[in-house]
Amino acid sequence: MLVVEHLTKVYEDGTVALKDVSFTVEDGEFLVIIGLSGSGKSTLLRCINRLIEPTEGHIFWNGVDITQTSEAEMRRIRREIGMIFQHFNLVERSSVLTNVLTGRLGYLPSWWSLINYFPQAEKRRAMAALERVGIGDKAHNRADALSGGQKQRVGIARALMQEPKMILADEPVASLDPVLAHSILGYLETLNQEQNITVLCSLHYLDLVQRYATKVIGLRDGQLVYEGTREQIRNITDAEFKHIYGQEAQRLSVGG
Amino acid sequence: MAEKSTPLARPSWLQALLSLVVPGLGQAVSGAFSRGFYILLSVVTLSGLAVFAAAQRPRYPDYSLSFHAYLAFVAESAALLVFLLAIYWLVRRYAMRTEFARNAATPAFVVLVIIVLGITAPAMIDTVLSAAELKKLYALTSLLTAFVTVAIWAWNIFDAAHLRSSERAPGMGTFYMLLIAGILVLGTRIVQINPEKAIREYKDTGVILSRIVWPWKVAFDYSESELVATADIQAPCPPGATPPPVAQPKEGQPWVSVTPTCGALSKRDSTGKPIFGTLLSIKGGGFKPNKKVHIQWANPLGDAFTPRGFGPTDIPVGPDGTFTTQLYIPDVTIPSVAKGPQIHQLRIVQRGAAQFTGKLSKEMKLALQAMLESIMMGLMATAAGIVLSVPLSFLAARNLMSTLHTTTQGFVGGVIGLVGGAYLGKLAGDWLTPMVGGLEKAPILTFSIYLVLVLGLAILAYRLLGRALTSAAEHLPAPVSLGIGIAGMALVGAVVGYLLGLGYAHGILGITRGTEGAVAAAPHTALLGAALGAFLGAFWAWRLGTSTTIPIGQMIYATVRLILNIGRSIEPLIWAIMGVIWVGPGPFAGFIALTIHSVAALGKLYSEAIESIDPGPIEALQATGANRLQTIVYAVVPQVMPPFTAFTLYRWDINVRMSTIIGLVGGGGIGFLLIQWIHQFQYEQAGLAVWLITITVATLDFVSASIREKMV
Ligand SMILES: Nc1ncnc2c1ncn2[C@@H]1O[C@H](COP(=O)(O)OP(=O)(O)OP(=O)(O)O)[C@@H](O)[C@H]1O
Ligand SMILES: [Mg+2]
C-alpha cells in the first residue's frame, strides 16, 4: 500500500511543483494521474521513488516512510518499484538484452559491473521478459535500431526484471500512436491484473484514462483537485473536466 | 516622447563642451553612462598604446618615434580636422541644396579626408621628424594613430551634442570603426610589421631557404675517391729545433713538398686581423691533371680545417699533374695542455666524382631515429593521458557530481578519515619500506607501497568514518549528533585556518616583511587563522544541523576542474622545461610534459562529453535501484564511448605534433636534432628534420581524419 501525505515539492528555483498532495493507493490498483502539462505529474511520480527529493510531507510504502530512509535502504526499496518513461530512457548504444539486464542491477554485487558480468540465470530471465513483451527476437539488436513501440516494450521488460510490486509510468504512451498506446497499456493492465502489480500511470487522453484506470487523481498547478473511481471517471461531468483542465479545455479523444 | 525631433535638431552645446574637455563626459551627463565610459576608455587606451609604442624606442631605436612626435601629430591632425570639418559644414549649409548633393556630401567628405591626408602626411612627417628619424612606415602609423584619436575625440563631441536631442541613441558604428582602425594601426607598429624589410631581405634568405627546402642530398652517403698527400710542419719554430724532413716526390703517387718545414704561426690582433706568420712554399705532383686540389690544415690533434685567408685554398693542377702555391701558416689555437712546438700537418686533397651509394647518411639515420622517438613519445603520452584522465573526468563532470551531498557529520568523518588514513598510510609505509630497500635501492617498489598504503587507507578511512558518523547522526539523539557535527567542523576549520594562516605569513608577509618578519609572524597568524576557522566551521555546522546539504560533489568538481584548468593553461613547452629540470633532457622529459598537458586537456574534453549525455538512462538506472558505480558503467560509459574515442584521436594527433617540437627545449625527439642543426648552421640537415616532421604530421592528419570519419 502506498500512502502519500501532505507531499510538497519546491524546486531550487522556487517553482512550487506539488502543494500538499495526499492520497492512498491500495495494492493492485491501476491509478491514473491526469492534469495539464506542468501540473506536477512527473514530479509526483519521481518523488515516490525519490529520484526527486520531496521538500515536505511523507510517503509510506508498505509502512516504511521512504522520505526518511538512508540512500542504501532507498536503493533496496527502488528494486521493488519499476519505472517506465515517456522517452523510454534506454541506453541507445547498448543491446536490447543489456538494457533489459540493467533492470536487475539492484540485486547484483556492484563490482560485477566492472567486468560487465551477468550470470546465465539473469540472462535467461531477461530473455523471458523480452518474450513476454513479444520482442524476444530483437534481443541482440542495438536499442537505437528499434521503433518507438518496441523501445517502450524494452522499457517494460527492464521494469519486469526488478520483479516489481509497483510500476510507475510517466506518460508511457505519449510518444506512441493510438494502436501502440493500447498495446502498451494492455501489457500494463495484464501485469496489473495477473500479478497484482500496482500501477501508477500518468496519461493525457481521457478515453485511455476511462478505459484502463481503476482509480483517478487529477492535479492542477501542483494541487490535488480530483479523485475518482473507475465509475466516476467514466461519467465525468463537464464541470469536473473543466475544473481539472481549465475553462478553455476541450475533450479530445485518441480513438482506437 | 510626444514631440518628434529629428536627430540633428538643436545640438546641446554644454554636453559638447564637456566632451571636448573630457571625452565621454557629455554623454555621461546626458545619462548615457556606459557610452561615456566606453568613449573615455577607448581614448585613454589609444593614447596609452601610443605612449607604449613610443616607449619601445630605447629597445628599437631604428623603428620607433618619440612621444613628442606623436603629440605634434595630434596637434596637426586636430588642426587639419577642424579645417576639414569647417569646409564640410560650409559646403553642406550653403552650396548643397539638392537632395542628391546632400546624400553625396558624407562620402565625398570621407574621400576628401583621405586625399588631404595623403597630400599632407609626407609634409607633416617631414616637418616633425629629422631626416635620420624618418622611417616612413612607423612615422605613418604614428600619424594615423594620432589622427584616429583626434577623430574619435571629434566624433565624441558631435555625439555628445546630439545624444540628448535624438529620440534613441544614434548608432556607434563610426566610433567602433575608428577604434578598430586605431588599434590595428598601432598594432602594426608595436609588432613592427614591416613588409619593406621582408621584401628587401628576401635575397639572403633564398640561399639558406633552398637548402632547407630540398635537403635530400645529405640524406644519402656518397663514396668519394680521394687523392691525398700530406706534409708535416713544426710550429712554432724555436732556435735549434730539428724540423721534419722535406718530403721528396714519389713516382706514381700524389706527393707534396713544403719549405720550410718549421715556422711561426699566424696570430690575430685585438680587432681580429691576422698577423701573418711564416710563408710556406708548396709544391706537389702526382694528382689528376686539369682539376683542382684543396688545401687543409690539421692541428696537432688531427682536426682538419680549410685555412681561409692565408693564401689560396683551391689550386688548379697543371696538365702534368703538378702544382705550386704559397700559404702562410694559419693561426691555430693549440690546446693549453700542449706546450712548446707541435707537429701540424698540411694536407692536399683532390676529390674525385662522388658516387651515389644508395645508403642512408648518418644524419638521415639520426633523424629517422629521432622521428620514431617523437612518434612514440606522442603515443605513450596519449596512452598515459587516457589512463589518468578518465577517472578525473568523472570527478569533473558536473551532472554526475552535483547530486552528491552529505551531512555535516558525514563530511567531517570523511575529511578526518581521508587525512588520518593518509597519515596512517604514510606511517605504515615508513615502517614497511625499509624492508624492501627504501627509495634508493627499490624506488618503484617503495613508491608503489607508499601509494597503495596512503591512497588505500585514506579511501578506506574516508568511507568507514564518513559512513559511521552519518549513521551515528541518524540514530543518536539530535543534540548529540549536532554536537559531533559542530566539534568536527570546528576541528576541520581550525586545521584549514591554521594552514591558511601559515600560508599568509610565508606567502604574503614573506614578501612585504622579508623572511625573518614572516617567521616571527607565523605563529600568530596561524593561531589566529585556526581560531577563526574553528569558529566559522562550528557556526556553519550549527546552521546546517543534521541536514544532507553539504555539496561535497560540487566541491570535488570545482577542485578537479581548477587543477585541470591550471594544467591546460600551461603550455606543453613550459611543462617540458620543468620536465627537463626534473629528469634531465631527453624523450622522458617530453613524455612527462605531454602527459601532464594531455591529462588536463583530455580531462576537460571527457568531462564535457559526460556532461552532455542524455540524463534519461541515468534516471532509469537509478530507478531500478542500481548504485552509482553500476549507473556509471551501464548508463554513462556507453554514451560517452564515441566522443571519448574522437577526443582521444584528436589528442593523439596533437601529441605527435607537439612531440616533434618539444625537443626545442630539451624534451627529446626530432625537435632536439632540429634545433641543434639550426644552431650549427647545418641547414640541409635541419631541412631533413623539417621534411620528416611535415611528412609525419600530414600522414597522421590523414589517418586520424579517416578513422574519425569511419567512426561517425
Ligand atoms: N528541475 C526542475 N527545476 C525547476 N522547476 C521544475 C523542474 N522540473 C519541473 N519543474 C517545474 O515544475 C512544474 C511541474 O513539472 P512536471 O514536469 O512535474 O509537470 P508534468 O505534469 O509532468 O508536465 P508534462 O505533462 O508536461 O510532463 C512545472 O512548472 C515545471 O516547470
Ligand atoms: Mg511530465
PDB file of N, CA and C in Angstrom, chain B residues 222-303:
ATOM      1  N   TYR B 222      77.738   9.148 -49.949  1.00  0.00           N
ATOM      2  CA  TYR B 222      78.401   9.102 -51.237  1.00  0.00           C
ATOM      3  C   TYR B 222      79.785   8.536 -51.026  1.00  0.00           C
ATOM      4  N   SER B 223      80.205   7.658 -51.925  1.00  0.00           N
ATOM      5  CA  SER B 223      81.589   7.190 -51.829  1.00  0.00           C
ATOM      6  C   SER B 223      82.435   8.166 -52.629  1.00  0.00           C
ATOM      7  N   GLU B 224      83.499   8.620 -52.028  1.00  0.00           N
ATOM      8  CA  GLU B 224      84.324   9.591 -52.717  1.00  0.00           C
ATOM      9  C   GLU B 224      85.715   9.019 -52.898  1.00  0.00           C
ATOM     10  N   SER B 225      86.209   9.085 -54.126  1.00  0.00           N
ATOM     11  CA  SER B 225      87.601   8.679 -54.330  1.00  0.00           C
ATOM     12  C   SER B 225      88.453   9.913 -54.107  1.00  0.00           C
ATOM     13  N   GLU B 226      89.398   9.819 -53.187  1.00  0.00           N
ATOM     14  CA  GLU B 226      90.213  10.973 -52.841  1.00  0.00           C
ATOM     15  C   GLU B 226      91.688  10.657 -53.087  1.00  0.00           C
ATOM     16  N   LEU B 227      92.392  11.661 -53.623  1.00  0.00           N
ATOM     17  CA  LEU B 227      93.860  11.562 -53.656  1.00  0.00           C
ATOM     18  C   LEU B 227      94.372  12.492 -52.570  1.00  0.00           C
ATOM     19  N   VAL B 228      95.211  11.981 -51.657  1.00  0.00           N
ATOM     20  CA  VAL B 228      95.682  12.784 -50.537  1.00  0.00           C
ATOM     21  C   VAL B 228      97.197  12.707 -50.455  1.00  0.00           C
ATOM     22  N   ALA B 229      97.793  13.884 -50.193  1.00  0.00           N
ATOM     23  CA  ALA B 229      99.216  13.905 -49.883  1.00  0.00           C
ATOM     24  C   ALA B 229      99.390  14.791 -48.666  1.00  0.00           C
ATOM     25  N   THR B 230     100.319  14.441 -47.754  1.00  0.00           N
ATOM     26  CA  THR B 230     100.476  15.236 -46.543  1.00  0.00           C
ATOM     27  C   THR B 230     101.939  15.598 -46.341  1.00  0.00           C
ATOM     28  N   ALA B 231     102.137  16.692 -45.564  1.00  0.00           N
ATOM     29  CA  ALA B 231     103.497  17.098 -45.195  1.00  0.00           C
ATOM     30  C   ALA B 231     103.456  17.602 -43.765  1.00  0.00           C
ATOM     31  N   ASP B 232     104.406  17.196 -42.935  1.00  0.00           N
ATOM     32  CA  ASP B 232     104.434  17.626 -41.543  1.00  0.00           C
ATOM     33  C   ASP B 232     105.149  18.962 -41.416  1.00  0.00           C
ATOM     34  N   ILE B 233     104.643  19.856 -40.613  1.00  0.00           N
ATOM     35  CA  ILE B 233     105.221  21.174 -40.378  1.00  0.00           C
ATOM     36  C   ILE B 233     105.335  21.349 -38.875  1.00  0.00           C
ATOM     37  N   GLN B 234     106.451  21.866 -38.421  1.00  0.00           N
ATOM     38  CA  GLN B 234     106.570  22.128 -36.999  1.00  0.00           C
ATOM     39  C   GLN B 234     106.324  23.603 -36.736  1.00  0.00           C
ATOM     40  N   ALA B 235     105.535  23.898 -35.717  1.00  0.00           N
ATOM     41  CA  ALA B 235     105.294  25.291 -35.360  1.00  0.00           C
ATOM     42  C   ALA B 235     104.982  25.344 -33.880  1.00  0.00           C
ATOM     43  N   PRO B 236     105.380  26.383 -33.138  1.00  0.00           N
ATOM     44  CA  PRO B 236     106.356  27.365 -33.614  1.00  0.00           C
ATOM     45  C   PRO B 236     107.747  26.741 -33.781  1.00  0.00           C
ATOM     46  N   CYS B 237     108.662  27.571 -34.192  1.00  0.00           N
ATOM     47  CA  CYS B 237     109.973  27.044 -34.568  1.00  0.00           C
ATOM     48  C   CYS B 237     111.058  27.651 -33.701  1.00  0.00           C
ATOM     49  N   PRO B 238     111.306  27.109 -32.480  1.00  0.00           N
ATOM     50  CA  PRO B 238     112.332  27.684 -31.605  1.00  0.00           C
ATOM     51  C   PRO B 238     113.711  27.432 -32.201  1.00  0.00           C
ATOM     52  N   PRO B 239     114.664  28.284 -31.863  1.00  0.00           N
ATOM     53  CA  PRO B 239     116.003  28.078 -32.410  1.00  0.00           C
ATOM     54  C   PRO B 239     116.559  26.724 -31.974  1.00  0.00           C
ATOM     55  N   GLY B 240     117.242  26.056 -32.864  1.00  0.00           N
ATOM     56  CA  GLY B 240     117.865  24.780 -32.537  1.00  0.00           C
ATOM     57  C   GLY B 240     116.953  23.607 -32.690  1.00  0.00           C
ATOM     58  N   ALA B 241     115.731  23.839 -33.176  1.00  0.00           N
ATOM     59  CA  ALA B 241     114.815  22.714 -33.347  1.00  0.00           C
ATOM     60  C   ALA B 241     115.211  21.918 -34.575  1.00  0.00           C
ATOM     61  N   THR B 242     114.883  20.619 -34.536  1.00  0.00           N
ATOM     62  CA  THR B 242     115.145  19.811 -35.728  1.00  0.00           C
ATOM     63  C   THR B 242     113.840  19.690 -36.489  1.00  0.00           C
ATOM     64  N   PRO B 243     113.727  20.436 -37.608  1.00  0.00           N
ATOM     65  CA  PRO B 243     112.470  20.412 -38.356  1.00  0.00           C
ATOM     66  C   PRO B 243     112.240  19.061 -39.039  1.00  0.00           C
ATOM     67  N   PRO B 244     111.016  18.700 -39.305  1.00  0.00           N
ATOM     68  CA  PRO B 244     110.726  17.458 -40.020  1.00  0.00           C
ATOM     69  C   PRO B 244     111.372  17.513 -41.391  1.00  0.00           C
ATOM     70  N   PRO B 245     111.735  16.380 -41.953  1.00  0.00           N
ATOM     71  CA  PRO B 245     112.383  16.365 -43.269  1.00  0.00           C
ATOM     72  C   PRO B 245     111.435  16.830 -44.359  1.00  0.00           C
ATOM     73  N   VAL B 246     112.028  17.390 -45.422  1.00  0.00           N
ATOM     74  CA  VAL B 246     111.214  17.802 -46.559  1.00  0.00           C
ATOM     75  C   VAL B 246     110.858  16.567 -47.382  1.00  0.00           C
ATOM     76  N   ALA B 247     109.590  16.412 -47.697  1.00  0.00           N
ATOM     77  CA  ALA B 247     109.170  15.227 -48.442  1.00  0.00           C
ATOM     78  C   ALA B 247     109.674  15.294 -49.873  1.00  0.00           C
ATOM     79  N   GLN B 248     110.016  14.147 -50.443  1.00  0.00           N
ATOM     80  CA  GLN B 248     110.500  14.071 -51.820  1.00  0.00           C
ATOM     81  C   GLN B 248     109.406  13.495 -52.718  1.00  0.00           C
ATOM     82  N   PRO B 249     109.431  13.922 -54.003  1.00  0.00           N
ATOM     83  CA  PRO B 249     108.434  13.391 -54.940  1.00  0.00           C
ATOM     84  C   PRO B 249     108.532  11.873 -55.055  1.00  0.00           C
ATOM     85  N   LYS B 250     107.349  11.219 -55.153  1.00  0.00           N
ATOM     86  CA  LYS B 250     107.353   9.767 -55.346  1.00  0.00           C
ATOM     87  C   LYS B 250     106.664   9.485 -56.671  1.00  0.00           C
ATOM     88  N   GLU B 251     107.149   8.521 -57.354  1.00  0.00           N
ATOM     89  CA  GLU B 251     106.612   8.185 -58.670  1.00  0.00           C
ATOM     90  C   GLU B 251     105.262   7.475 -58.501  1.00  0.00           C
ATOM     91  N   GLY B 252     104.274   7.922 -59.318  1.00  0.00           N
ATOM     92  CA  GLY B 252     103.005   7.201 -59.358  1.00  0.00           C
ATOM     93  C   GLY B 252     102.109   7.460 -58.148  1.00  0.00           C
ATOM     94  N   GLN B 253     102.511   8.335 -57.201  1.00  0.00           N
ATOM     95  CA  GLN B 253     101.684   8.619 -56.035  1.00  0.00           C
ATOM     96  C   GLN B 253     101.584  10.121 -55.871  1.00  0.00           C
ATOM     97  N   PRO B 254     100.514  10.615 -55.348  1.00  0.00           N
ATOM     98  CA  PRO B 254     100.460  12.038 -55.068  1.00  0.00           C
ATOM     99  C   PRO B 254     101.482  12.408 -53.998  1.00  0.00           C
ATOM    100  N   TRP B 255     102.144  13.533 -54.168  1.00  0.00           N
ATOM    101  CA  TRP B 255     103.134  13.967 -53.176  1.00  0.00           C
ATOM    102  C   TRP B 255     103.067  15.464 -53.020  1.00  0.00           C
ATOM    103  N   VAL B 256     103.574  15.951 -51.869  1.00  0.00           N
ATOM    104  CA  VAL B 256     103.674  17.376 -51.652  1.00  0.00           C
ATOM    105  C   VAL B 256     104.948  17.644 -50.883  1.00  0.00           C
ATOM    106  N   SER B 257     105.663  18.685 -51.288  1.00  0.00           N
ATOM    107  CA  SER B 257     106.834  19.048 -50.503  1.00  0.00           C
ATOM    108  C   SER B 257     106.761  20.528 -50.172  1.00  0.00           C
ATOM    109  N   VAL B 258     107.112  20.865 -48.905  1.00  0.00           N
ATOM    110  CA  VAL B 258     106.914  22.201 -48.369  1.00  0.00           C
ATOM    111  C   VAL B 258     108.245  22.708 -47.848  1.00  0.00           C
ATOM    112  N   THR B 259     108.543  23.992 -48.118  1.00  0.00           N
ATOM    113  CA  THR B 259     109.696  24.609 -47.481  1.00  0.00           C
ATOM    114  C   THR B 259     109.307  25.973 -46.951  1.00  0.00           C
ATOM    115  N   PRO B 260     109.753  26.357 -45.761  1.00  0.00           N
ATOM    116  CA  PRO B 260     110.427  25.470 -44.806  1.00  0.00           C
ATOM    117  C   PRO B 260     109.432  24.525 -44.133  1.00  0.00           C
ATOM    118  N   THR B 261     109.923  23.580 -43.342  1.00  0.00           N
ATOM    119  CA  THR B 261     109.019  22.680 -42.624  1.00  0.00           C
ATOM    120  C   THR B 261     108.907  23.083 -41.160  1.00  0.00           C
ATOM    121  N   CYS B 262     109.378  24.269 -40.881  1.00  0.00           N
ATOM    122  CA  CYS B 262     109.321  24.733 -39.493  1.00  0.00           C
ATOM    123  C   CYS B 262     109.089  26.224 -39.548  1.00  0.00           C
ATOM    124  N   GLY B 263     108.141  26.771 -38.782  1.00  0.00           N
ATOM    125  CA  GLY B 263     107.870  28.187 -38.872  1.00  0.00           C
ATOM    126  C   GLY B 263     106.972  28.687 -37.760  1.00  0.00           C
ATOM    127  N   ALA B 264     106.654  29.985 -37.868  1.00  0.00           N
ATOM    128  CA  ALA B 264     105.829  30.612 -36.825  1.00  0.00           C
ATOM    129  C   ALA B 264     104.366  30.622 -37.252  1.00  0.00           C
ATOM    130  N   LEU B 265     103.481  30.471 -36.250  1.00  0.00           N
ATOM    131  CA  LEU B 265     102.036  30.534 -36.509  1.00  0.00           C
ATOM    132  C   LEU B 265     101.620  31.973 -36.758  1.00  0.00           C
ATOM    133  N   SER B 266     100.564  32.169 -37.553  1.00  0.00           N
ATOM    134  CA  SER B 266      99.958  33.497 -37.647  1.00  0.00           C
ATOM    135  C   SER B 266      99.223  33.768 -36.335  1.00  0.00           C
ATOM    136  N   LYS B 267      98.985  35.065 -36.085  1.00  0.00           N
ATOM    137  CA  LYS B 267      98.216  35.446 -34.882  1.00  0.00           C
ATOM    138  C   LYS B 267      97.168  36.433 -35.330  1.00  0.00           C
ATOM    139  N   ARG B 268      96.320  36.816 -34.399  1.00  0.00           N
ATOM    140  CA  ARG B 268      95.349  37.858 -34.714  1.00  0.00           C
ATOM    141  C   ARG B 268      95.490  38.979 -33.717  1.00  0.00           C
ATOM    142  N   ASP B 269      95.355  40.207 -34.202  1.00  0.00           N
ATOM    143  CA  ASP B 269      95.415  41.316 -33.253  1.00  0.00           C
ATOM    144  C   ASP B 269      94.036  41.491 -32.626  1.00  0.00           C
ATOM    145  N   SER B 270      93.905  42.544 -31.776  1.00  0.00           N
ATOM    146  CA  SER B 270      92.670  42.660 -30.990  1.00  0.00           C
ATOM    147  C   SER B 270      91.450  42.883 -31.883  1.00  0.00           C
ATOM    148  N   THR B 271      91.649  43.403 -33.115  1.00  0.00           N
ATOM    149  CA  THR B 271      90.486  43.604 -33.971  1.00  0.00           C
ATOM    150  C   THR B 271      90.196  42.365 -34.797  1.00  0.00           C
ATOM    151  N   GLY B 272      90.990  41.319 -34.657  1.00  0.00           N
ATOM    152  CA  GLY B 272      90.720  40.094 -35.398  1.00  0.00           C
ATOM    153  C   GLY B 272      91.465  40.028 -36.706  1.00  0.00           C
ATOM    154  N   LYS B 273      92.253  41.044 -37.002  1.00  0.00           N
ATOM    155  CA  LYS B 273      93.014  40.997 -38.261  1.00  0.00           C
ATOM    156  C   LYS B 273      94.226  40.083 -38.092  1.00  0.00           C
ATOM    157  N   PRO B 274      94.555  39.283 -39.108  1.00  0.00           N
ATOM    158  CA  PRO B 274      95.668  38.355 -38.934  1.00  0.00           C
ATOM    159  C   PRO B 274      97.034  39.060 -39.022  1.00  0.00           C
ATOM    160  N   ILE B 275      97.959  38.627 -38.185  1.00  0.00           N
ATOM    161  CA  ILE B 275      99.373  38.999 -38.308  1.00  0.00           C
ATOM    162  C   ILE B 275     100.048  37.750 -38.831  1.00  0.00           C
ATOM    163  N   PHE B 276     100.501  37.809 -40.098  1.00  0.00           N
ATOM    164  CA  PHE B 276     100.930  36.571 -40.748  1.00  0.00           C
ATOM    165  C   PHE B 276     102.208  36.006 -40.153  1.00  0.00           C
ATOM    166  N   GLY B 277     102.280  34.713 -40.120  1.00  0.00           N
ATOM    167  CA  GLY B 277     103.473  34.000 -39.668  1.00  0.00           C
ATOM    168  C   GLY B 277     104.356  33.672 -40.873  1.00  0.00           C
ATOM    169  N   THR B 278     105.000  32.514 -40.819  1.00  0.00           N
ATOM    170  CA  THR B 278     105.931  32.114 -41.865  1.00  0.00           C
ATOM    171  C   THR B 278     105.185  31.766 -43.150  1.00  0.00           C
ATOM    172  N   LEU B 279     105.775  32.173 -44.284  1.00  0.00           N
ATOM    173  CA  LEU B 279     105.181  31.839 -45.578  1.00  0.00           C
ATOM    174  C   LEU B 279     105.781  30.526 -46.083  1.00  0.00           C
ATOM    175  N   LEU B 280     104.891  29.596 -46.443  1.00  0.00           N
ATOM    176  CA  LEU B 280     105.356  28.292 -46.912  1.00  0.00           C
ATOM    177  C   LEU B 280     105.274  28.232 -48.430  1.00  0.00           C
ATOM    178  N   SER B 281     106.312  27.664 -49.060  1.00  0.00           N
ATOM    179  CA  SER B 281     106.228  27.380 -50.496  1.00  0.00           C
ATOM    180  C   SER B 281     105.846  25.922 -50.662  1.00  0.00           C
ATOM    181  N   ILE B 282     104.844  25.697 -51.456  1.00  0.00           N
ATOM    182  CA  ILE B 282     104.308  24.349 -51.557  1.00  0.00           C
ATOM    183  C   ILE B 282     104.410  23.891 -52.997  1.00  0.00           C
ATOM    184  N   LYS B 283     104.894  22.689 -53.161  1.00  0.00           N
ATOM    185  CA  LYS B 283     104.997  22.099 -54.496  1.00  0.00           C
ATOM    186  C   LYS B 283     104.400  20.713 -54.397  1.00  0.00           C
ATOM    187  N   GLY B 284     103.705  20.270 -55.430  1.00  0.00           N
ATOM    188  CA  GLY B 284     103.124  18.938 -55.361  1.00  0.00           C
ATOM    189  C   GLY B 284     103.009  18.342 -56.730  1.00  0.00           C
ATOM    190  N   GLY B 285     102.747  17.013 -56.782  1.00  0.00           N
ATOM    191  CA  GLY B 285     102.565  16.357 -58.057  1.00  0.00           C
ATOM    192  C   GLY B 285     101.881  15.020 -57.860  1.00  0.00           C
ATOM    193  N   GLY B 286     101.682  14.326 -58.978  1.00  0.00           N
ATOM    194  CA  GLY B 286     101.057  13.018 -58.933  1.00  0.00           C
ATOM    195  C   GLY B 286      99.544  13.081 -58.812  1.00  0.00           C
ATOM    196  N   PHE B 287      98.950  14.302 -59.016  1.00  0.00           N
ATOM    197  CA  PHE B 287      97.490  14.415 -58.958  1.00  0.00           C
ATOM    198  C   PHE B 287      96.900  14.302 -60.342  1.00  0.00           C
ATOM    199  N   LYS B 288      95.555  14.149 -60.409  1.00  0.00           N
ATOM    200  CA  LYS B 288      94.903  14.099 -61.711  1.00  0.00           C
ATOM    201  C   LYS B 288      95.041  15.464 -62.355  1.00  0.00           C
ATOM    202  N   PRO B 289      95.435  15.503 -63.628  1.00  0.00           N
ATOM    203  CA  PRO B 289      95.678  16.785 -64.283  1.00  0.00           C
ATOM    204  C   PRO B 289      94.385  17.556 -64.536  1.00  0.00           C
ATOM    205  N   ASN B 290      94.543  18.898 -64.625  1.00  0.00           N
ATOM    206  CA  ASN B 290      93.451  19.796 -65.005  1.00  0.00           C
ATOM    207  C   ASN B 290      92.267  19.795 -64.034  1.00  0.00           C
ATOM    208  N   LYS B 291      92.535  19.391 -62.813  1.00  0.00           N
ATOM    209  CA  LYS B 291      91.485  19.517 -61.799  1.00  0.00           C
ATOM    210  C   LYS B 291      92.069  20.275 -60.625  1.00  0.00           C
ATOM    211  N   LYS B 292      91.213  20.576 -59.647  1.00  0.00           N
ATOM    212  CA  LYS B 292      91.723  21.381 -58.537  1.00  0.00           C
ATOM    213  C   LYS B 292      92.106  20.484 -57.363  1.00  0.00           C
ATOM    214  N   VAL B 293      93.063  20.966 -56.581  1.00  0.00           N
ATOM    215  CA  VAL B 293      93.307  20.327 -55.283  1.00  0.00           C
ATOM    216  C   VAL B 293      92.897  21.315 -54.203  1.00  0.00           C
ATOM    217  N   HIS B 294      92.640  20.774 -53.032  1.00  0.00           N
ATOM    218  CA  HIS B 294      92.114  21.563 -51.938  1.00  0.00           C
ATOM    219  C   HIS B 294      93.096  21.469 -50.787  1.00  0.00           C
ATOM    220  N   ILE B 295      93.379  22.640 -50.158  1.00  0.00           N
ATOM    221  CA  ILE B 295      94.358  22.633 -49.068  1.00  0.00           C
ATOM    222  C   ILE B 295      93.650  22.584 -47.728  1.00  0.00           C
ATOM    223  N   GLN B 296      94.106  21.687 -46.852  1.00  0.00           N
ATOM    224  CA  GLN B 296      93.576  21.643 -45.490  1.00  0.00           C
ATOM    225  C   GLN B 296      94.734  21.673 -44.518  1.00  0.00           C
ATOM    226  N   TRP B 297      94.436  22.181 -43.333  1.00  0.00           N
ATOM    227  CA  TRP B 297      95.436  22.242 -42.280  1.00  0.00           C
ATOM    228  C   TRP B 297      94.918  21.417 -41.115  1.00  0.00           C
ATOM    229  N   ALA B 298      95.735  20.500 -40.606  1.00  0.00           N
ATOM    230  CA  ALA B 298      95.311  19.706 -39.450  1.00  0.00           C
ATOM    231  C   ALA B 298      96.155  20.113 -38.255  1.00  0.00           C
ATOM    232  N   ASN B 299      95.486  20.445 -37.150  1.00  0.00           N
ATOM    233  CA  ASN B 299      96.232  20.844 -35.959  1.00  0.00           C
ATOM    234  C   ASN B 299      96.845  19.608 -35.307  1.00  0.00           C
ATOM    235  N   PRO B 300      97.624  19.784 -34.257  1.00  0.00           N
ATOM    236  CA  PRO B 300      98.317  18.627 -33.677  1.00  0.00           C
ATOM    237  C   PRO B 300      97.367  17.520 -33.212  1.00  0.00           C
ATOM    238  N   LEU B 301      96.089  17.877 -32.939  1.00  0.00           N
ATOM    239  CA  LEU B 301      95.137  16.840 -32.517  1.00  0.00           C
ATOM    240  C   LEU B 301      94.554  16.106 -33.705  1.00  0.00           C
ATOM    241  N   GLY B 302      94.831  16.595 -34.920  1.00  0.00           N
ATOM    242  CA  GLY B 302      94.311  15.925 -36.101  1.00  0.00           C
ATOM    243  C   GLY B 302      93.024  16.521 -36.628  1.00  0.00           C
ATOM    244  N   ASP B 303      92.507  17.630 -36.000  1.00  0.00           N
ATOM    245  CA  ASP B 303      91.301  18.264 -36.525  1.00  0.00           C
ATOM    246  C   ASP B 303      91.679  19.111 -37.733  1.00  0.00           C
TER     247      ASP B 303
END
